mmCIF file of C-alpha atoms in Angstrom:
data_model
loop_
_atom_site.group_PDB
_atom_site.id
_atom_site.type_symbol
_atom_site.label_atom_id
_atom_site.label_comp_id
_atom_site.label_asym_id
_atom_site.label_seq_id
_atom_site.Cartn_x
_atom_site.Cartn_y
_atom_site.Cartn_z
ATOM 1 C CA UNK R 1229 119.734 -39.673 4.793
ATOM 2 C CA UNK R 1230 116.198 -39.454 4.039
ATOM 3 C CA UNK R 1231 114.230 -41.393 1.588
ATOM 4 C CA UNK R 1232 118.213 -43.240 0.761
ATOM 5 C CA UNK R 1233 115.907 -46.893 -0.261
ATOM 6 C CA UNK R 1234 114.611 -44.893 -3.371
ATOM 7 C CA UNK R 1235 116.491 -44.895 -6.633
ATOM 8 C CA UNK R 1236 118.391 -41.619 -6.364
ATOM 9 C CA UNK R 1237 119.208 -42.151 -2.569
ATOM 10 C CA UNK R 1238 120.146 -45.721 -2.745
ATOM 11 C CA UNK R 1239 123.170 -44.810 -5.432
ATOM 12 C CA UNK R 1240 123.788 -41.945 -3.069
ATOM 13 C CA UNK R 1241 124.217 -44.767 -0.505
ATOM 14 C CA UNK R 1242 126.466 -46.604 -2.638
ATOM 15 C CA UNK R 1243 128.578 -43.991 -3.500
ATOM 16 C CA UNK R 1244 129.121 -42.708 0.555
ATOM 17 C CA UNK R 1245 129.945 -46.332 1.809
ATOM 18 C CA UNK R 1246 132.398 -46.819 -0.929
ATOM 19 C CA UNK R 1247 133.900 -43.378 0.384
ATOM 20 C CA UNK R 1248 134.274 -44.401 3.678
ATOM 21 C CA UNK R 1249 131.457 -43.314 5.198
ATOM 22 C CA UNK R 1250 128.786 -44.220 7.547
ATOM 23 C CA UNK R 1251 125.371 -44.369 5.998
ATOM 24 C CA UNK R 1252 122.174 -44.125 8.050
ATOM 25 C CA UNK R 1253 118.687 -44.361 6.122
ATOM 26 C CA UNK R 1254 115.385 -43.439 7.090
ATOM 27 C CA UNK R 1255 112.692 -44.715 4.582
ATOM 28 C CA UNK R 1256 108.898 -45.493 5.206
ATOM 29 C CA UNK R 1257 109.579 -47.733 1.948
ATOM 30 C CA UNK R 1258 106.675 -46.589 0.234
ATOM 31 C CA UNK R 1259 108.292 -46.464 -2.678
ATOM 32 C CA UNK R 1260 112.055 -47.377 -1.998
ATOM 33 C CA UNK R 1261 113.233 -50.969 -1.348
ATOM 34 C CA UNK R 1262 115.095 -52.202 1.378
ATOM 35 C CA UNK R 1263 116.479 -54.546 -1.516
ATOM 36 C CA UNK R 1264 118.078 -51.230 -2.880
ATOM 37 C CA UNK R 1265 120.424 -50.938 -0.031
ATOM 38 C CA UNK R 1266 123.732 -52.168 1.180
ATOM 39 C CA UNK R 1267 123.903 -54.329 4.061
ATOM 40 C CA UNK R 1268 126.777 -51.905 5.396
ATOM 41 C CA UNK R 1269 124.017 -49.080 5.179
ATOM 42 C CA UNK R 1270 121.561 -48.893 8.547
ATOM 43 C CA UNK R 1271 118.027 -48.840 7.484
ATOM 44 C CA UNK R 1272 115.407 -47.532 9.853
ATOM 45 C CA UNK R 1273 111.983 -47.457 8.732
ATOM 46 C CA UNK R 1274 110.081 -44.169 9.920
ATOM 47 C CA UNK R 1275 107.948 -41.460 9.016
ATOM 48 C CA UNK R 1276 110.271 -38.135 8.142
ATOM 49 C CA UNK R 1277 108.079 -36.285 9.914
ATOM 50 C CA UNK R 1278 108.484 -38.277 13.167
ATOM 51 C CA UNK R 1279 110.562 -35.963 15.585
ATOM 52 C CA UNK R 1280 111.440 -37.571 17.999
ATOM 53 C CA UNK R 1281 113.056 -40.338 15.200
ATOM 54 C CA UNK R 1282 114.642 -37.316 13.526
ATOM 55 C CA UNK R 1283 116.346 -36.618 16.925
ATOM 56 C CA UNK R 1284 117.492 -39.508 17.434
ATOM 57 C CA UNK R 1285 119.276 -40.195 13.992
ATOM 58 C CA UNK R 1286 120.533 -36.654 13.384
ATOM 59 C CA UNK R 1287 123.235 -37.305 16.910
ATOM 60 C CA UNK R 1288 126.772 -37.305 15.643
ATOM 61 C CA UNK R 1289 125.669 -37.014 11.771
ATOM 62 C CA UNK R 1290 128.075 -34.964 9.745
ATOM 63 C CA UNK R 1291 125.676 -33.986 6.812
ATOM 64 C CA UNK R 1292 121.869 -34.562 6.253
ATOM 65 C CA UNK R 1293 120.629 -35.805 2.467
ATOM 66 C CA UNK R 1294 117.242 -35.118 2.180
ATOM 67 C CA UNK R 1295 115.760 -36.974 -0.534
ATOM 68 C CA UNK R 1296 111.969 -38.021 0.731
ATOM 69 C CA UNK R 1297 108.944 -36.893 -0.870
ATOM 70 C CA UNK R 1298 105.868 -38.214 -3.026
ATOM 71 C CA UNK R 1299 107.868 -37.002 -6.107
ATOM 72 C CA UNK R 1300 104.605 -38.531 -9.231
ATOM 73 C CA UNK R 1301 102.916 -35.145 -10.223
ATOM 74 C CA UNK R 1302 100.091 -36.970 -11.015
ATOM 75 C CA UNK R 1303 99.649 -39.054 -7.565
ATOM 76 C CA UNK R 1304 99.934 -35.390 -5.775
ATOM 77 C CA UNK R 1305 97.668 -33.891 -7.392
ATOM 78 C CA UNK R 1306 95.542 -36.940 -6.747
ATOM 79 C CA UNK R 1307 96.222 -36.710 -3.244
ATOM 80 C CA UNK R 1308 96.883 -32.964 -2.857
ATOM 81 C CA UNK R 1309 96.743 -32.713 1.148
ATOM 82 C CA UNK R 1310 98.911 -36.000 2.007
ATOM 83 C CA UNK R 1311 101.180 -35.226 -0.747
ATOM 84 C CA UNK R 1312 101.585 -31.695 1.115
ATOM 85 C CA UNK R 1313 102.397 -32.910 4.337
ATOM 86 C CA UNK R 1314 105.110 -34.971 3.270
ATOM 87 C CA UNK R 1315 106.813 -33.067 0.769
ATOM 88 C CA UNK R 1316 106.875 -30.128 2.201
ATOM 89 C CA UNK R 1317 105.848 -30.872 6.020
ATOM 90 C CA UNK R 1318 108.912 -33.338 5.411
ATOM 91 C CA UNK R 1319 111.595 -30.464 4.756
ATOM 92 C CA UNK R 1320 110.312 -28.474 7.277
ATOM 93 C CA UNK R 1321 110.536 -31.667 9.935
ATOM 94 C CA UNK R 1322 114.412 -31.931 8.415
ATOM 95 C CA UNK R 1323 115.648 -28.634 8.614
ATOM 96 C CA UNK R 1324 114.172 -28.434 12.250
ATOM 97 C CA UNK R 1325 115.824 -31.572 13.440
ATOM 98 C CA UNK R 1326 118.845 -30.377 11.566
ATOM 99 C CA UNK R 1327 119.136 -27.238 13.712
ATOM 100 C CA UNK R 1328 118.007 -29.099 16.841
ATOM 101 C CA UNK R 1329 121.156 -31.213 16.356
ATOM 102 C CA UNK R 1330 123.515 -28.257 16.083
ATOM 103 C CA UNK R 1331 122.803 -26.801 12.337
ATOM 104 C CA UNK R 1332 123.993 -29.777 10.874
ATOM 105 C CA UNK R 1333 124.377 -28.789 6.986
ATOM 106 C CA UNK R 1334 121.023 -30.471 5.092
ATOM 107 C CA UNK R 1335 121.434 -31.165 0.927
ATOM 108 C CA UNK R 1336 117.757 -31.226 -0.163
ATOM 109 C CA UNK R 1337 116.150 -32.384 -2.783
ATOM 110 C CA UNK R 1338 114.583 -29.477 -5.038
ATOM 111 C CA UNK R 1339 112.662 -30.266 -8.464
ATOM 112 C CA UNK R 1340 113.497 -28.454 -12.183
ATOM 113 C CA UNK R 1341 109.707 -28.626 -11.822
ATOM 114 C CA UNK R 1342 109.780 -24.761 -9.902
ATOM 115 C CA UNK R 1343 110.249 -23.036 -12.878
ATOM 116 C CA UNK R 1344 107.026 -24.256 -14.919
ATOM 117 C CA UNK R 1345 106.636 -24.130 -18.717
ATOM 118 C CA UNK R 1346 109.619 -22.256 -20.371
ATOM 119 C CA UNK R 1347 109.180 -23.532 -23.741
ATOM 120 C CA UNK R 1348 112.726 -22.513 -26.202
ATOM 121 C CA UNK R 1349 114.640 -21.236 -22.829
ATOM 122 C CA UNK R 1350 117.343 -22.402 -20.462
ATOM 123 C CA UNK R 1351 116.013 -22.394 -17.260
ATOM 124 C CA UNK R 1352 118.138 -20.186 -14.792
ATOM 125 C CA UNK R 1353 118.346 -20.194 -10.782
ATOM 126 C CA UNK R 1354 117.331 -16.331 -11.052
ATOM 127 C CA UNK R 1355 114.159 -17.238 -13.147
ATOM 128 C CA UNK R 1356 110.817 -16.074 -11.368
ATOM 129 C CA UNK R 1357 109.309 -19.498 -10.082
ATOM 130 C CA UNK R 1358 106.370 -20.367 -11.485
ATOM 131 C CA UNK R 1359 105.115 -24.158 -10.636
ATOM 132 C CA UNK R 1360 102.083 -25.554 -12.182
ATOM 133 C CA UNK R 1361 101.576 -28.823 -9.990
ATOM 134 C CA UNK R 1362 101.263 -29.297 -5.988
ATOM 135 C CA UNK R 1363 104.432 -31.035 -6.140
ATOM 136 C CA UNK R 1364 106.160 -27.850 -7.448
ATOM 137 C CA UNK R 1365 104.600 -25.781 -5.454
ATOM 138 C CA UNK R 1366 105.794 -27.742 -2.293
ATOM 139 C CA UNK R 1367 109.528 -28.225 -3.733
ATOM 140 C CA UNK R 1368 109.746 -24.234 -4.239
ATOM 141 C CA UNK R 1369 107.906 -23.679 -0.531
ATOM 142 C CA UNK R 1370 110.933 -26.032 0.681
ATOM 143 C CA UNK R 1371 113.667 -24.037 -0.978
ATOM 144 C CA UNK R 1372 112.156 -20.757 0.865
ATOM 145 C CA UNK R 1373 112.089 -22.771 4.004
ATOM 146 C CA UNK R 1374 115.578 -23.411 3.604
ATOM 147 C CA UNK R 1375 115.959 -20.508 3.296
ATOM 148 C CA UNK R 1376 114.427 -18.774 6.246
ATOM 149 C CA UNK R 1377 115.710 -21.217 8.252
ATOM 150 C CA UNK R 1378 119.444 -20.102 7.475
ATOM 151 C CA UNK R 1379 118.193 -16.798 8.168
ATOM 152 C CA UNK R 1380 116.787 -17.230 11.391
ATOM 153 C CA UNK R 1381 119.258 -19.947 12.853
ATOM 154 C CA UNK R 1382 121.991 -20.377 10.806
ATOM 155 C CA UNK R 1383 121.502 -23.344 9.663
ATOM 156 C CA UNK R 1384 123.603 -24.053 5.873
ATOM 157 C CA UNK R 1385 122.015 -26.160 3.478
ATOM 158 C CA UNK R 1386 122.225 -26.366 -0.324
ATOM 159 C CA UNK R 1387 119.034 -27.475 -2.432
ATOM 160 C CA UNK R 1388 119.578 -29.257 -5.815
ATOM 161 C CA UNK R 1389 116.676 -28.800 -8.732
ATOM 162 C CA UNK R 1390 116.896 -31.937 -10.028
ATOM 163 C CA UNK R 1391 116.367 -32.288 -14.306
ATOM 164 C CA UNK R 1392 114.819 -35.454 -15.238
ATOM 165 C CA UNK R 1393 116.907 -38.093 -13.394
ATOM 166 C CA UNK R 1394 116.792 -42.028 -14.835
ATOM 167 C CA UNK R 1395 119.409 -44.987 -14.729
ATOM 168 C CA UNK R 1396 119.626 -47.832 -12.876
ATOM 169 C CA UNK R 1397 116.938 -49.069 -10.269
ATOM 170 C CA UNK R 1398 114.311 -46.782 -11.415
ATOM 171 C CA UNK R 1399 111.248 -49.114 -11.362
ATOM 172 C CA UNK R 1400 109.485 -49.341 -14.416
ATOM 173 C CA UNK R 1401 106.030 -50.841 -12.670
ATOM 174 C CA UNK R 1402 106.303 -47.814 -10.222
ATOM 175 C CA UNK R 1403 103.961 -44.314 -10.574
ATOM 176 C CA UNK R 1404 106.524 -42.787 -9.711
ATOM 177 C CA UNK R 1405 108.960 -44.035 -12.535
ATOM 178 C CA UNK R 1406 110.303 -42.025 -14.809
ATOM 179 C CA UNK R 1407 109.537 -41.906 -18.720
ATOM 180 C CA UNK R 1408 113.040 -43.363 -19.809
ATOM 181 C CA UNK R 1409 112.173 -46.586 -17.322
ATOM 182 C CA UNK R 1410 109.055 -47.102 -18.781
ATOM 183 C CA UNK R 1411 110.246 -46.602 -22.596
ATOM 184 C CA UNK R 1412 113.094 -49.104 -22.178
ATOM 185 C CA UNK R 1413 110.564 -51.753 -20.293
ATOM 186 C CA UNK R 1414 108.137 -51.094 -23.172
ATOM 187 C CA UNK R 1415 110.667 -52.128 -25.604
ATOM 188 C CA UNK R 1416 111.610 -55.148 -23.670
ATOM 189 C CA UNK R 1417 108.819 -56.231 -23.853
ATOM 190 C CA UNK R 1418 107.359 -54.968 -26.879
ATOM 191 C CA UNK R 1419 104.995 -53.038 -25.765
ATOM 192 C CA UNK R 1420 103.686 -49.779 -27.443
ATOM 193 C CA UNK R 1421 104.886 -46.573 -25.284
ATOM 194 C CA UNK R 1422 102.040 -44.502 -24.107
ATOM 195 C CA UNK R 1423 102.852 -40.241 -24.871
ATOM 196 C CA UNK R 1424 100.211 -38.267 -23.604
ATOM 197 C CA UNK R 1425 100.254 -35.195 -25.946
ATOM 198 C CA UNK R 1426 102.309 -35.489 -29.247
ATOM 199 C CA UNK R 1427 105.625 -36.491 -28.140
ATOM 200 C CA UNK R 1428 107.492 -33.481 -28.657
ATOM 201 C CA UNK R 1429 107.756 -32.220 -24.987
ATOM 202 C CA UNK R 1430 111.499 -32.331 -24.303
ATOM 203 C CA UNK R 1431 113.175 -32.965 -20.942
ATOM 204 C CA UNK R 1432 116.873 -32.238 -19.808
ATOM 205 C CA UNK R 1433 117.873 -35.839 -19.280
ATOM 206 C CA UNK R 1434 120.494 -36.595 -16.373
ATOM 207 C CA UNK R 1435 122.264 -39.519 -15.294
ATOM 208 C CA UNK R 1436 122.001 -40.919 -11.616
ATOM 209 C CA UNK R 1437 125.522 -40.817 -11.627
ATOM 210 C CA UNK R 1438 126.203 -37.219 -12.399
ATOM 211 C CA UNK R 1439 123.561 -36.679 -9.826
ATOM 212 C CA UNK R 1440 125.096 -38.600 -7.309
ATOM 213 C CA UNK R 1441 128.464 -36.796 -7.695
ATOM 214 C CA UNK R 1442 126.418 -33.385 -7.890
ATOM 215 C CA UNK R 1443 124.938 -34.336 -3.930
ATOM 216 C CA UNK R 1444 128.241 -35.145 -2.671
ATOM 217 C CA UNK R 1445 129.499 -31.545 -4.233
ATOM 218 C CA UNK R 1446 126.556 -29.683 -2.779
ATOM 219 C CA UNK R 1447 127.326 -31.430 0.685
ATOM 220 C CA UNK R 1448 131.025 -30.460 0.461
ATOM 221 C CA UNK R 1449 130.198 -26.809 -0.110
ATOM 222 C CA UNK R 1450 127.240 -26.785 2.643
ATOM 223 C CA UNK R 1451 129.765 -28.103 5.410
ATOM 224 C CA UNK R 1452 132.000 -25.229 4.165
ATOM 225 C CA UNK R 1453 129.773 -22.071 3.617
ATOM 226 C CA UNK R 1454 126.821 -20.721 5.477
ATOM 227 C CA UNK R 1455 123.511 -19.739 4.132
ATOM 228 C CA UNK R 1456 120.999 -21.366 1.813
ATOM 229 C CA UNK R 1457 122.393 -21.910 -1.488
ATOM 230 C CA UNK R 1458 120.349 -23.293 -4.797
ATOM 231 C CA UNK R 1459 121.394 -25.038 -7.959
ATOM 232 C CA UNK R 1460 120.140 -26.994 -11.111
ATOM 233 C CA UNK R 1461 121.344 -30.177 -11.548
ATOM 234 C CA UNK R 1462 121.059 -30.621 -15.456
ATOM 235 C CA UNK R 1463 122.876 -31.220 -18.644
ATOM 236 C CA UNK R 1464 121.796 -28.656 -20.215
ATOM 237 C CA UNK R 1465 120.591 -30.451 -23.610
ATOM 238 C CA UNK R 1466 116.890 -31.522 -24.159
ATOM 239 C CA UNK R 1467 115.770 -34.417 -25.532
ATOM 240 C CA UNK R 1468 112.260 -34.923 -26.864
ATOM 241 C CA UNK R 1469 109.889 -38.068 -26.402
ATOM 242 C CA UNK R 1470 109.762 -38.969 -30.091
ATOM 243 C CA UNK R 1471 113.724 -38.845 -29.922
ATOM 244 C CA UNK R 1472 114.162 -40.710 -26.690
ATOM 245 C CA UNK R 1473 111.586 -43.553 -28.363
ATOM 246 C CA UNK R 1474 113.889 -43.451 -31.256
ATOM 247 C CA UNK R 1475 117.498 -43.713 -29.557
ATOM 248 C CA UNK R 1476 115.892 -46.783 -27.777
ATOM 249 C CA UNK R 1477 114.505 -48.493 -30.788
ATOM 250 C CA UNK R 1478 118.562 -47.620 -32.060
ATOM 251 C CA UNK R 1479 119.961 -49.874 -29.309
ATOM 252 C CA UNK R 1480 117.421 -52.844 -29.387
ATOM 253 C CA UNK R 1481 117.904 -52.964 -32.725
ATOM 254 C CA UNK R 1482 114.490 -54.326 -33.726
ATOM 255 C CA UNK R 1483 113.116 -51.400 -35.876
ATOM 256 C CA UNK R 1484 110.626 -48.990 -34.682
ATOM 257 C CA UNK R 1485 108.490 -49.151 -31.361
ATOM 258 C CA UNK R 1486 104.767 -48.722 -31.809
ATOM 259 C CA UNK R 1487 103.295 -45.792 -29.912
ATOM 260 C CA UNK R 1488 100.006 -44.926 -28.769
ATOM 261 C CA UNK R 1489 98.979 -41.039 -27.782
ATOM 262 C CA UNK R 1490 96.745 -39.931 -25.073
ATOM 263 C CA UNK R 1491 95.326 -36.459 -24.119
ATOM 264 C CA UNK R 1492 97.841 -34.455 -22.318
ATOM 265 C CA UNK R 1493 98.019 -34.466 -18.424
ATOM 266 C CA UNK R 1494 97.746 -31.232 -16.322
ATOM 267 C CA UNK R 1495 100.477 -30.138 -14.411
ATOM 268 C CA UNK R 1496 102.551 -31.628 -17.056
ATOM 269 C CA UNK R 1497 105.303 -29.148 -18.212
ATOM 270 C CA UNK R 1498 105.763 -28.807 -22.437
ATOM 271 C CA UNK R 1499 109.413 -28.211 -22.224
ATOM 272 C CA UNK R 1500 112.493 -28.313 -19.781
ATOM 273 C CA UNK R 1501 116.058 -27.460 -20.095
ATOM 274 C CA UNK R 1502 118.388 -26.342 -17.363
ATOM 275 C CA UNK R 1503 121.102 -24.171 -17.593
ATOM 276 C CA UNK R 1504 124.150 -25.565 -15.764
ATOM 277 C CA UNK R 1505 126.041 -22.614 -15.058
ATOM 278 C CA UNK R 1506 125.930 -21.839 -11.736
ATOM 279 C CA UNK R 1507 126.665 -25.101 -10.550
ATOM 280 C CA UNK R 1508 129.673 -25.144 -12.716
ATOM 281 C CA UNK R 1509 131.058 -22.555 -10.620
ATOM 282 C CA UNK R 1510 129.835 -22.530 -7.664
ATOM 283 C CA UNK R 1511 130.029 -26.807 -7.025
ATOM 284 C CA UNK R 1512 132.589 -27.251 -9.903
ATOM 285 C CA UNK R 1513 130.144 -29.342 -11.562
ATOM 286 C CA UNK R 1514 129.465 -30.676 -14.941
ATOM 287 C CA UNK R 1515 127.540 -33.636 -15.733
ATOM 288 C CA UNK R 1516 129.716 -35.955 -18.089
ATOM 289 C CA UNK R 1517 127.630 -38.812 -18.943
ATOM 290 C CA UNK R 1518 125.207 -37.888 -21.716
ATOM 291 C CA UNK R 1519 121.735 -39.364 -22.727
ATOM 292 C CA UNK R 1520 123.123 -41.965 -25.907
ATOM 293 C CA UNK R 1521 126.041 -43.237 -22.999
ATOM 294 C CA UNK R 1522 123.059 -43.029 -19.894
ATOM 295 C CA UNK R 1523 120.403 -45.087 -22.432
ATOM 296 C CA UNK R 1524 123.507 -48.234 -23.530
ATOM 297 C CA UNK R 1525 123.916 -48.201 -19.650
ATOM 298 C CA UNK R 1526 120.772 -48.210 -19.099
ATOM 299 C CA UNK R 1527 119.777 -50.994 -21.818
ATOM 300 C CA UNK R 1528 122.569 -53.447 -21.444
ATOM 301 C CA UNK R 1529 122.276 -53.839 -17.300
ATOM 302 C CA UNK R 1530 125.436 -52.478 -17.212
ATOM 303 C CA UNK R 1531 124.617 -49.687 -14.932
ATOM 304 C CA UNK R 1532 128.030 -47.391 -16.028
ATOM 305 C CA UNK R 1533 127.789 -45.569 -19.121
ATOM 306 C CA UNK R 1534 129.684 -46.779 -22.284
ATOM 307 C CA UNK R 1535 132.869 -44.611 -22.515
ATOM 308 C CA UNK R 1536 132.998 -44.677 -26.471
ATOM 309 C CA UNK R 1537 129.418 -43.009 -26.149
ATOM 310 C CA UNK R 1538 130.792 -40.420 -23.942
ATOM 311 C CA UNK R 1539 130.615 -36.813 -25.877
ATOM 312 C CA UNK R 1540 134.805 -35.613 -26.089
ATOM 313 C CA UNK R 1541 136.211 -34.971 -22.613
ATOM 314 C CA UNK R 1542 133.173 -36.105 -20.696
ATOM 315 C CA UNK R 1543 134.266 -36.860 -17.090
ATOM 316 C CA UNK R 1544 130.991 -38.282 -15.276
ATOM 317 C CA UNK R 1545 130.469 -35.158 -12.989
ATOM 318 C CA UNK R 1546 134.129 -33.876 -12.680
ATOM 319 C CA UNK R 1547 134.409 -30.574 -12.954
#
């Protein structure tokens, strides 16, 4: 597994040790913590573009997670050529090895971020891509590598757009945190949250959880089917800023949060919402955890979500 110190990849980790599995991780660390991971996990720190590192980690692997990148929009478009080389010269160093080693299937991390602004619609697998930030741009370039790659050699692999992901072990500190981290550390602390714009951009909110079970789904059906298969990995509900603020004020229980509003950023996106469809049927997923259960998780250090929160018949990814 790539990039398995990070907060996605180290409850990824979690989740494949407690199935049994061997778990091998290569992280530079630049942003994942070797504190993240299990003892029973092997860490090796390394560039994912190293080759000859790839080579030697892929022998005798079973499935390849590939969850590197410079995900912060901002920080990429910052650093547009480094961020480049790594998120997309990353995949492309991944699917290579992967093939090298005998088209060993590769789950790779895509972004909800391909489709752009879509303001009032449910954003569908078939939608015309239209990314408005370098990172976007390199997640979609993956996808068609993925792509091509199955074409040319064979090789299977299944890419997951991941909604707005948040739970456990994001950093709040980090650039690369996500807004529900930060909002919750605000309010710890009270702090006023920072919106840039007016706070009524809305994201599809997903639980690590759900996420986790969606990856080990996606590499089920990759060891099982050929090709180069794509799905979102949402809820399908959005959730604006002002709201989220709100529902965390709700569980601190010390009235409302103060809030201070900057300019909007570019390559910010207005609205998201994902339509979970596809991987309904085609991974038998559905995420069961929703945003009230993911934020009392979240706030109490608890880390599963509250079943009483659960909406009726919720399952946390079962599908």
């Amino acid at each position: 597994m790539t990039g398995g110190a990070g907060f996605i990849g180290s409850h990824l980790v979690d989740r494949l040790l407690a199935d049994g599995n061997e778990v091998v991780v290569l992280d530079d660390l630049s942003s994942g913590r070797a504190a993240n991971l299990s003892p029973a996990a092997r860490l090796v720190r390394g560039d994912v573009r190293d080759a000859d590192l790839l080579d030697l980690l892929m022998a005798g692997t079973g499935c390849v997670f590939h969850l590197a990148a410079r995900v912060s929009v901002q920080l990429c478009i910052g650093d547009w050529v480094a961020a480049h080389g790594v998120n997309l010269g990353g995949t492309i160093a991944v699917l290579q090895a992967a093939h090298r080693a005998g088209n060993i299937p590769v789950v790779h991390a895509s972004s909800a971020a391909v489709y752009g602004n879509r303001s009032g619609a449910a954003c569908r697998e078939a939608d015309l891509p239209l990314p408005i930030s370098p990172y976007a741009a390199d997640k979609l370039a993956g996808e068609h590598q993925a792509r091509a790659m199955a074409e040319v050699h064979g090789l299977p692999s299944v890419g997951l757009r991941f909604f707005n992901v948040y739970g456990p072990r994001q950093d709040a500190a980090s650039p690369y945190a996500g807004v529900i981290s930060k909002f919750c550390a605000n309010r710890r602390a009270d702090r006023p949250h920072v919106i840039f714009g007016d706070g009524q951009q809305s994201r599809d909110f997903i639980y690590v959880g759900d996420v986790v079970e969606g990856l080990l789904r996606a590499g089920d059906l990759a060891g099982r089917q050929g090709g180069a298969r794509i799905f979102n990995l949402c809820t399908g509900v959005e959730t604006s800023l002002l709201e989220l603020a709100r529902a965390i004020d709700g569980l601190a229980g010390r009235g409302t949060s103060a809030a201070r509003h900057e300019p909007a950023r570019s390559g910010d996106i207005r609205a998201s919402r994902g339509c979970p469809q596809a991987a309904r049927q085609g991974l038998g997923f559905v995420a069961g955890t929703d945003i009230h259960a993911g934020l009392a998780a979240l706030w109490e250090g608890s880390g599963q979500p509250v079943p009483g929160l659960q909406p009726p018949g919720g399952k946390g990814g079962a599908g």
